[in-house]
């Protein structure tokens, strides 16, 4: 068992991320008690059945009251109203965090509601699958993945370090990053790729005159198949990500359009060297990702926990970390 870092952890939202935090925090023994809540009764009942929290309560306020660490694990568009709702119930000295995939808007929407006596340390675990809901989570989700903390200027260093230690105990590598930098980096590495996947899969669906749906499904080669995995991600979550990281995503879409046009021109004019040089450069990026352990070279379509490259959480976790 690891060192207890917080007495009571409150999880507001228990989908893929919230339920994975619950499972990993319990497995690692970094909290004494887990209190959870979700928006719908159906999810709350399922969380109780799964037994991944010590208590399941009906309201966000009940969950937040008396908690030492509150993690809001809901779509980014819903974070502001939830912060407003829980603010009067937060315990002095507690830490409030989130897991949203966009940070500037979350800081803007949640920050003003958090009382001065409470620490606010936004976070983004860069780990996930295309699945949603409390059944889809698993304790190893964060193992060897990055968790980016974006504490606003002037944040309490001890509170930031404690949350970093919590995420390390869950198996993540922690990086502290500037809020705006986070949003542009993630727009490039996550948001734009998702938008492209949604576009390609939607396009195949619209193209029925040329290629029938059954042909698309039957002959889905690796490239398209991988796009369909990404494009199966939760529509609400991704709607909110694009609407809340608008500027960074729009900037990258315009660059993407230019680059795509350049490749189209090279294909039209038979510029073989241009294409070959470009694809050689991109191949090196893939090798770099595999070498840093951020993916496996094995085919990973339809990733499920049992098929993920086995990266155990260090146990017992050494609190003085890396
Ligand atoms: P999820 O599996 O769909 O779970 C979402 C949870 O939020 C559910 O408990 C849901 O409750 C609750 N919820 C939804 N809308 C809400 C609202 N308007 N008000 C209050 N609660 C609401 O989602 P997830 O994948 O865990 O994602 C949660 C957060 O993690 C998002 O901000 C996302 O950007 C971030 N994130 C996701 C990934 C990923 O790959 N999935 C990776 C990193 C970060 P009900 O079930 O009762 O509706």
Coordinates of C-alpha atoms and ligand atoms in Angstrom, one line a residue:
X1 CA 0.0 0.0 0.0
X2 CA 1.1 3.6 -0.7
X3 CA 1.1 6.6 1.5
X4 CA -2.4 8.0 2.1
X5 CA -2.4 11.4 0.4
X6 CA -6.0 12.5 0.9
X7 CA -8.5 11.3 3.5
X8 CA -11.6 11.6 1.4
X9 CA -11.7 11.7 -2.4
X10 CA -14.9 13.0 -4.1
X11 CA -15.5 12.1 -7.7
X12 CA -18.1 14.1 -9.5
X13 CA -18.8 12.2 -12.7
X14 CA -18.0 8.5 -12.9
X15 CA -17.5 7.6 -16.5
X16 CA -14.3 6.2 -18.1
X17 CA -12.0 8.6 -16.4
X18 CA -13.8 9.0 -13.0
X19 CA -14.2 5.2 -12.6
X20 CA -10.6 4.6 -13.6
X21 CA -9.5 7.1 -10.9
X22 CA -11.7 5.3 -8.4
X23 CA -10.3 1.9 -9.2
X24 CA -6.6 3.0 -9.3
X25 CA -6.9 5.2 -6.2
X26 CA -8.3 2.3 -4.2
X27 CA -5.8 -0.2 -5.6
X28 CA -3.0 2.1 -4.7
X29 CA -4.4 3.0 -1.2
X30 CA -3.8 6.7 -1.7
X31 CA -7.1 7.8 -0.2
X32 CA -9.0 6.5 2.8
X33 CA -12.5 7.0 1.4
X34 CA -14.0 7.5 -2.1
X35 CA -17.4 9.3 -2.4
X36 CA -18.9 9.4 -5.9
X37 CA -21.8 10.9 -7.7
X38 CA -23.0 11.1 -11.2
X39 CA -25.7 13.1 -13.0
X40 CA -28.1 10.2 -13.6
X41 CA -29.6 7.8 -11.2
X42 CA -28.8 5.0 -13.6
X43 CA -25.0 5.7 -13.4
X44 CA -25.1 6.2 -9.7
X45 CA -26.8 2.8 -9.3
X46 CA -24.3 1.2 -11.6
X47 CA -21.4 2.7 -9.6
X48 CA -22.9 1.3 -6.4
X49 CA -23.3 -2.1 -8.0
X50 CA -19.7 -2.1 -9.2
X51 CA -18.6 -1.2 -5.7
X52 CA -15.8 1.1 -6.9
X53 CA -16.7 3.8 -4.4
X54 CA -17.2 3.6 -0.6
X55 CA -20.3 5.8 -0.9
X56 CA -22.5 6.9 -3.8
X57 CA -24.4 10.1 -3.1
X58 CA -27.2 11.8 -5.0
X59 CA -25.9 15.3 -5.4
X60 CA -22.7 17.1 -6.3
X61 CA -22.9 19.2 -3.1
X62 CA -23.1 16.1 -0.9
X63 CA -20.1 14.6 -2.6
X64 CA -18.0 17.7 -2.3
X65 CA -18.9 18.4 1.4
X66 CA -16.0 17.4 3.6
X67 CA -13.8 16.0 0.8
X68 CA -10.1 16.7 0.8
X69 CA -9.8 16.2 -2.9
X70 CA -12.6 16.8 -5.3
X71 CA -12.1 15.7 -8.9
X72 CA -14.7 16.8 -11.5
X73 CA -14.8 14.2 -14.2
X74 CA -17.5 15.5 -16.6
X75 CA -17.6 17.0 -20.0
X76 CA -15.7 20.4 -20.0
X77 CA -18.9 22.4 -20.9
X78 CA -20.5 21.3 -17.6
X79 CA -17.5 22.2 -15.3
X80 CA -18.5 25.8 -14.6
X81 CA -22.0 25.2 -13.3
X82 CA -20.8 22.3 -11.2
X83 CA -18.0 24.4 -9.7
X84 CA -20.6 27.1 -8.8
X85 CA -22.9 24.4 -7.3
X86 CA -20.3 22.8 -5.1
X87 CA -18.4 26.0 -4.0
X88 CA -20.4 26.7 -0.8
X89 CA -19.8 23.1 0.4
X90 CA -16.0 22.9 -0.1
X91 CA -13.9 22.4 3.0
X92 CA -11.2 24.9 3.7
X93 CA -7.8 23.6 2.6
X94 CA -9.3 21.1 0.2
X95 CA -8.1 20.8 -3.4
X96 CA -10.5 20.9 -6.4
X97 CA -9.3 19.5 -9.7
X98 CA -10.7 18.2 -12.9
X99 CA -9.7 16.0 -15.8
X100 CA -10.9 18.0 -18.8
X101 CA -9.2 17.7 -22.1
X102 CA -9.2 21.5 -22.5
X103 CA -7.7 23.8 -19.8
X104 CA -8.1 27.5 -20.5
X105 CA -11.9 27.3 -20.7
X106 CA -12.1 25.1 -17.6
X107 CA -9.9 27.5 -15.6
X108 CA -12.0 30.4 -16.8
X109 CA -15.3 28.7 -16.0
X110 CA -14.4 27.0 -12.7
X111 CA -11.8 29.3 -11.3
X112 CA -14.0 32.3 -10.2
X113 CA -16.3 30.0 -8.2
X114 CA -13.5 28.3 -6.1
X115 CA -13.2 30.0 -2.6
X116 CA -9.8 31.5 -1.7
X117 CA -9.5 28.9 1.1
X118 CA -9.6 26.1 -1.4
X119 CA -6.8 25.1 -3.8
X120 CA -7.6 24.8 -7.5
X121 CA -5.3 22.6 -9.5
X122 CA -6.7 21.7 -13.0
X123 CA -5.4 18.5 -14.5
X124 CA -5.6 16.5 -17.7
X125 CA -4.7 12.8 -17.7
X126 CA -3.7 12.2 -21.4
X127 CA -5.1 8.7 -21.4
X128 CA -8.3 7.3 -22.6
X129 CA -10.2 5.0 -24.9
X130 CA -13.2 5.5 -27.1
X131 CA -15.5 3.8 -24.4
X132 CA -17.6 5.7 -21.9
X133 CA -19.4 5.1 -18.6
X134 CA -18.4 3.4 -15.3
X135 CA -18.0 -0.1 -16.8
X136 CA -15.4 1.1 -19.2
X137 CA -12.8 2.2 -16.6
X138 CA -9.8 0.2 -15.4
X139 CA -7.1 0.8 -12.8
X140 CA -4.2 0.7 -15.3
X141 CA -5.6 3.4 -17.6
X142 CA -3.1 6.0 -16.5
X143 CA 0.0 3.7 -16.3
X144 CA 2.9 5.3 -18.1
X145 CA 0.6 8.0 -19.6
X146 CA 1.1 11.7 -19.0
X147 CA -1.0 13.7 -16.6
X148 CA -0.6 17.4 -17.3
X149 CA -1.2 19.8 -14.4
X150 CA -2.0 23.5 -15.3
X151 CA -2.0 25.3 -11.9
X152 CA -3.0 29.0 -12.3
X153 CA -0.3 31.5 -11.3
X154 CA 0.2 31.8 -7.6
X155 CA -1.1 28.3 -6.8
X156 CA 0.0 26.7 -3.5
X157 CA 3.1 24.6 -4.3
X158 CA 2.4 22.0 -1.7
X159 CA -1.2 21.4 -3.1
X160 CA 0.2 21.1 -6.6
X161 CA 2.9 18.7 -5.5
X162 CA 0.4 16.6 -3.5
X163 CA -1.8 16.2 -6.5
X164 CA 1.2 15.4 -8.7
X165 CA 2.1 12.7 -6.2
X166 CA -1.4 11.4 -6.3
X167 CA -1.2 11.0 -10.2
X168 CA 2.2 9.4 -10.0
X169 CA 0.8 6.9 -7.5
X170 CA -1.9 6.1 -10.2
X171 CA 1.0 5.3 -12.6
X172 CA 1.1 8.5 -14.5
X173 CA 4.1 10.7 -15.5
X174 CA 3.3 14.2 -14.4
X175 CA 4.2 17.4 -16.2
X176 CA 3.3 21.0 -15.1
X177 CA 2.4 23.1 -18.1
X178 CA 1.2 26.6 -19.0
X179 CA -2.5 26.6 -19.6
X180 CA -2.4 28.1 -23.1
X181 CA 0.5 25.8 -24.1
X182 CA -1.5 22.8 -23.0
X183 CA -4.4 23.8 -25.3
X184 CA -2.3 24.2 -28.4
X185 CA -0.3 21.1 -27.8
X186 CA -3.4 19.0 -27.3
X187 CA -5.1 20.6 -30.2
X188 CA -2.3 19.2 -32.3
X189 CA -1.9 15.8 -30.7
X190 CA -5.5 14.9 -29.9
X191 CA -8.2 17.4 -31.0
X192 CA -7.2 17.8 -34.7
X193 CA -6.6 14.0 -35.2
X194 CA -10.1 13.4 -33.7
X195 CA -11.6 16.0 -36.0
X196 CA -9.9 14.3 -39.0
X197 CA -11.1 10.9 -38.0
X198 CA -14.7 12.2 -37.6
X199 CA -14.4 13.8 -41.0
X200 CA -13.1 10.7 -42.8
X201 CA -15.6 8.3 -41.2
X202 CA -18.5 10.7 -41.9
X203 CA -17.2 11.1 -45.5
X204 CA -17.3 7.4 -46.1
X205 CA -20.8 7.4 -44.8
X206 CA -21.8 10.2 -47.2
X207 CA -20.0 8.6 -50.2
X208 CA -22.5 5.8 -50.6
X209 CA -23.0 6.4 -54.3
X210 CA -19.3 5.5 -55.0
X211 CA -18.7 3.0 -52.1
X212 CA -21.4 1.3 -50.3
X213 CA -21.4 1.1 -46.4
X214 CA -21.1 -2.6 -46.5
X215 CA -18.0 -2.3 -48.7
X216 CA -16.5 0.3 -46.3
X217 CA -17.1 -2.1 -43.4
X218 CA -16.0 -5.2 -45.2
X219 CA -12.8 -3.8 -46.7
X220 CA -11.8 -1.5 -43.8
X221 CA -8.1 -1.6 -44.0
X222 CA -6.0 -0.5 -41.0
X223 CA -6.1 3.2 -41.7
X224 CA -9.9 3.5 -41.9
X225 CA -10.4 1.0 -39.2
X226 CA -8.3 3.0 -36.8
X227 CA -10.2 6.2 -37.7
X228 CA -13.5 4.4 -36.9
X229 CA -12.1 3.6 -33.4
X230 CA -11.3 7.3 -32.8
X231 CA -14.6 8.4 -34.4
X232 CA -16.6 6.2 -32.0
X233 CA -15.6 8.5 -29.1
X234 CA -18.3 10.1 -27.0
X235 CA -20.1 12.8 -29.0
X236 CA -20.9 15.1 -26.0
X237 CA -17.3 15.1 -24.8
X238 CA -15.9 15.9 -28.2
X239 CA -18.5 18.5 -29.0
X240 CA -17.4 20.3 -25.8
X241 CA -13.7 19.9 -26.6
X242 CA -14.0 21.6 -30.0
X243 CA -16.3 24.4 -28.7
X244 CA -14.0 25.1 -25.8
X245 CA -10.7 24.9 -27.6
X246 CA -12.0 26.8 -30.6
X247 CA -9.1 29.2 -31.4
X248 CA -6.3 26.6 -31.2
X249 CA -8.4 24.1 -33.3
X250 CA -9.3 26.6 -35.9
X251 CA -5.7 27.7 -36.3
X252 CA -4.6 24.1 -36.8
X253 CA -7.5 23.3 -39.3
X254 CA -6.3 26.1 -41.5
X255 CA -2.7 24.8 -41.4
X256 CA -4.0 21.3 -42.0
X257 CA -6.0 22.4 -45.1
X258 CA -2.8 24.1 -46.6
X259 CA -0.7 21.0 -46.0
X260 CA -3.4 18.7 -47.4
X261 CA -3.6 20.9 -50.5
X262 CA 0.2 20.7 -50.9
X263 CA 0.1 16.9 -50.8
X264 CA -2.8 16.8 -53.2
X265 CA -0.8 19.0 -55.6
X266 CA 2.2 16.7 -55.3
X267 CA 0.0 13.7 -56.1
X268 CA -1.6 15.5 -59.1
X269 CA 1.8 16.5 -60.5
X270 CA 3.5 13.3 -59.8
X271 CA 6.1 14.8 -57.4
X272 CA 7.3 11.5 -56.1
X273 CA 10.3 12.9 -54.1
X274 CA 8.0 15.4 -52.2
X275 CA 5.7 12.6 -51.2
X276 CA 8.6 10.2 -50.3
X277 CA 10.4 12.8 -48.2
X278 CA 7.2 13.8 -46.4
X279 CA 6.3 10.2 -45.5
X280 CA 9.9 9.4 -44.3
X281 CA 9.7 12.4 -41.9
X282 CA 6.3 11.3 -40.5
X283 CA 7.5 7.7 -40.1
X284 CA 10.2 8.9 -37.7
X285 CA 7.6 10.6 -35.5
X286 CA 5.8 7.2 -35.1
X287 CA 9.1 5.5 -34.2
X288 CA 9.7 8.2 -31.6
X289 CA 6.3 7.6 -30.0
X290 CA 6.9 3.9 -29.8
X291 CA 10.4 4.4 -28.4
X292 CA 9.2 6.7 -25.6
X293 CA 6.7 4.0 -24.6
X294 CA 3.6 6.0 -25.5
X295 CA 2.4 3.3 -27.8
X296 CA 3.1 -0.3 -28.7
X297 CA 4.2 -1.3 -32.2
X298 CA 1.6 -4.1 -32.0
X299 CA -1.7 -3.6 -33.7
X300 CA -4.0 -2.2 -31.1
X301 CA -7.3 -1.8 -32.8
X302 CA -10.2 -1.9 -30.3
X303 CA -7.9 -1.5 -27.4
X304 CA -9.2 -3.1 -24.3
X305 CA -7.4 -3.3 -21.0
X306 CA -6.5 -6.9 -21.4
X307 CA -5.0 -6.1 -24.8
X308 CA -3.0 -3.1 -23.8
X309 CA 0.7 -3.4 -23.5
X310 CA 1.2 -4.5 -19.9
X311 CA 2.6 -1.6 -18.0
X312 CA 2.2 -2.3 -14.3
X313 CA 1.7 0.5 -11.8
X314 CA 4.9 0.5 -9.6
X315 CA 4.0 -1.2 -6.3
X316 CA 4.6 -0.4 -3.6
X317 CA 4.7 3.2 -4.9
X318 CA 7.6 5.1 -3.5
X319 CA 6.2 8.5 -2.3
X320 CA 9.4 10.4 -3.1
X321 CA 8.8 9.3 -6.7
X322 CA 10.9 9.8 -9.7
Ligands
LIG1 P1 -17.9 9.6 -19.7 O1 -17.4 8.2 -19.6 O2 -18.9 9.9 -20.8 O3 -18.5 10.0 -18.3 C1 -19.0 11.3 -18.1 C2 -19.5 11.5 -16.7 O4 -20.0 12.9 -16.6 C3 -20.7 10.6 -16.4 O5 -20.7 10.3 -15.0 C4 -21.9 11.6 -16.6 O6 -23.0 11.3 -15.8 C5 -21.3 12.9 -16.2 N1 -22.0 14.0 -16.9 C6 -22.2 14.2 -18.3 N2 -22.7 15.3 -18.5 C7 -22.9 16.0 -17.4 C8 -23.4 17.2 -17.0 N3 -23.9 18.1 -17.9 N4 -23.4 17.6 -15.7 C9 -22.9 16.7 -14.7 N5 -22.4 15.5 -15.0 C10 -22.4 15.1 -16.3 O7 -16.7 10.6 -20.0 P2 -15.2 10.5 -19.7 O8 -14.5 9.9 -20.9 O9 -14.9 9.9 -18.4 O10 -14.7 12.0 -19.8 C11 -14.9 12.9 -18.7 C12 -13.9 14.1 -18.8 O11 -12.6 13.5 -19.0 C13 -14.2 15.0 -20.0 O12 -14.0 16.3 -19.6 C14 -13.1 14.6 -21.0 O13 -12.7 15.8 -21.7 C15 -12.0 14.2 -20.1 N6 -11.0 13.2 -20.7 C16 -11.5 12.1 -21.4 C17 -10.6 11.2 -21.9 C18 -11.2 10.1 -22.8 O14 -10.4 9.5 -23.6 N7 -12.4 9.7 -22.6 C19 -9.3 11.4 -21.7 C20 -8.8 12.4 -21.0 C21 -9.7 13.3 -20.4 P3 -24.2 10.3 -16.3 O15 -23.5 9.0 -16.7 O16 -25.1 10.2 -15.2 O17 -24.8 11.0 -17.5

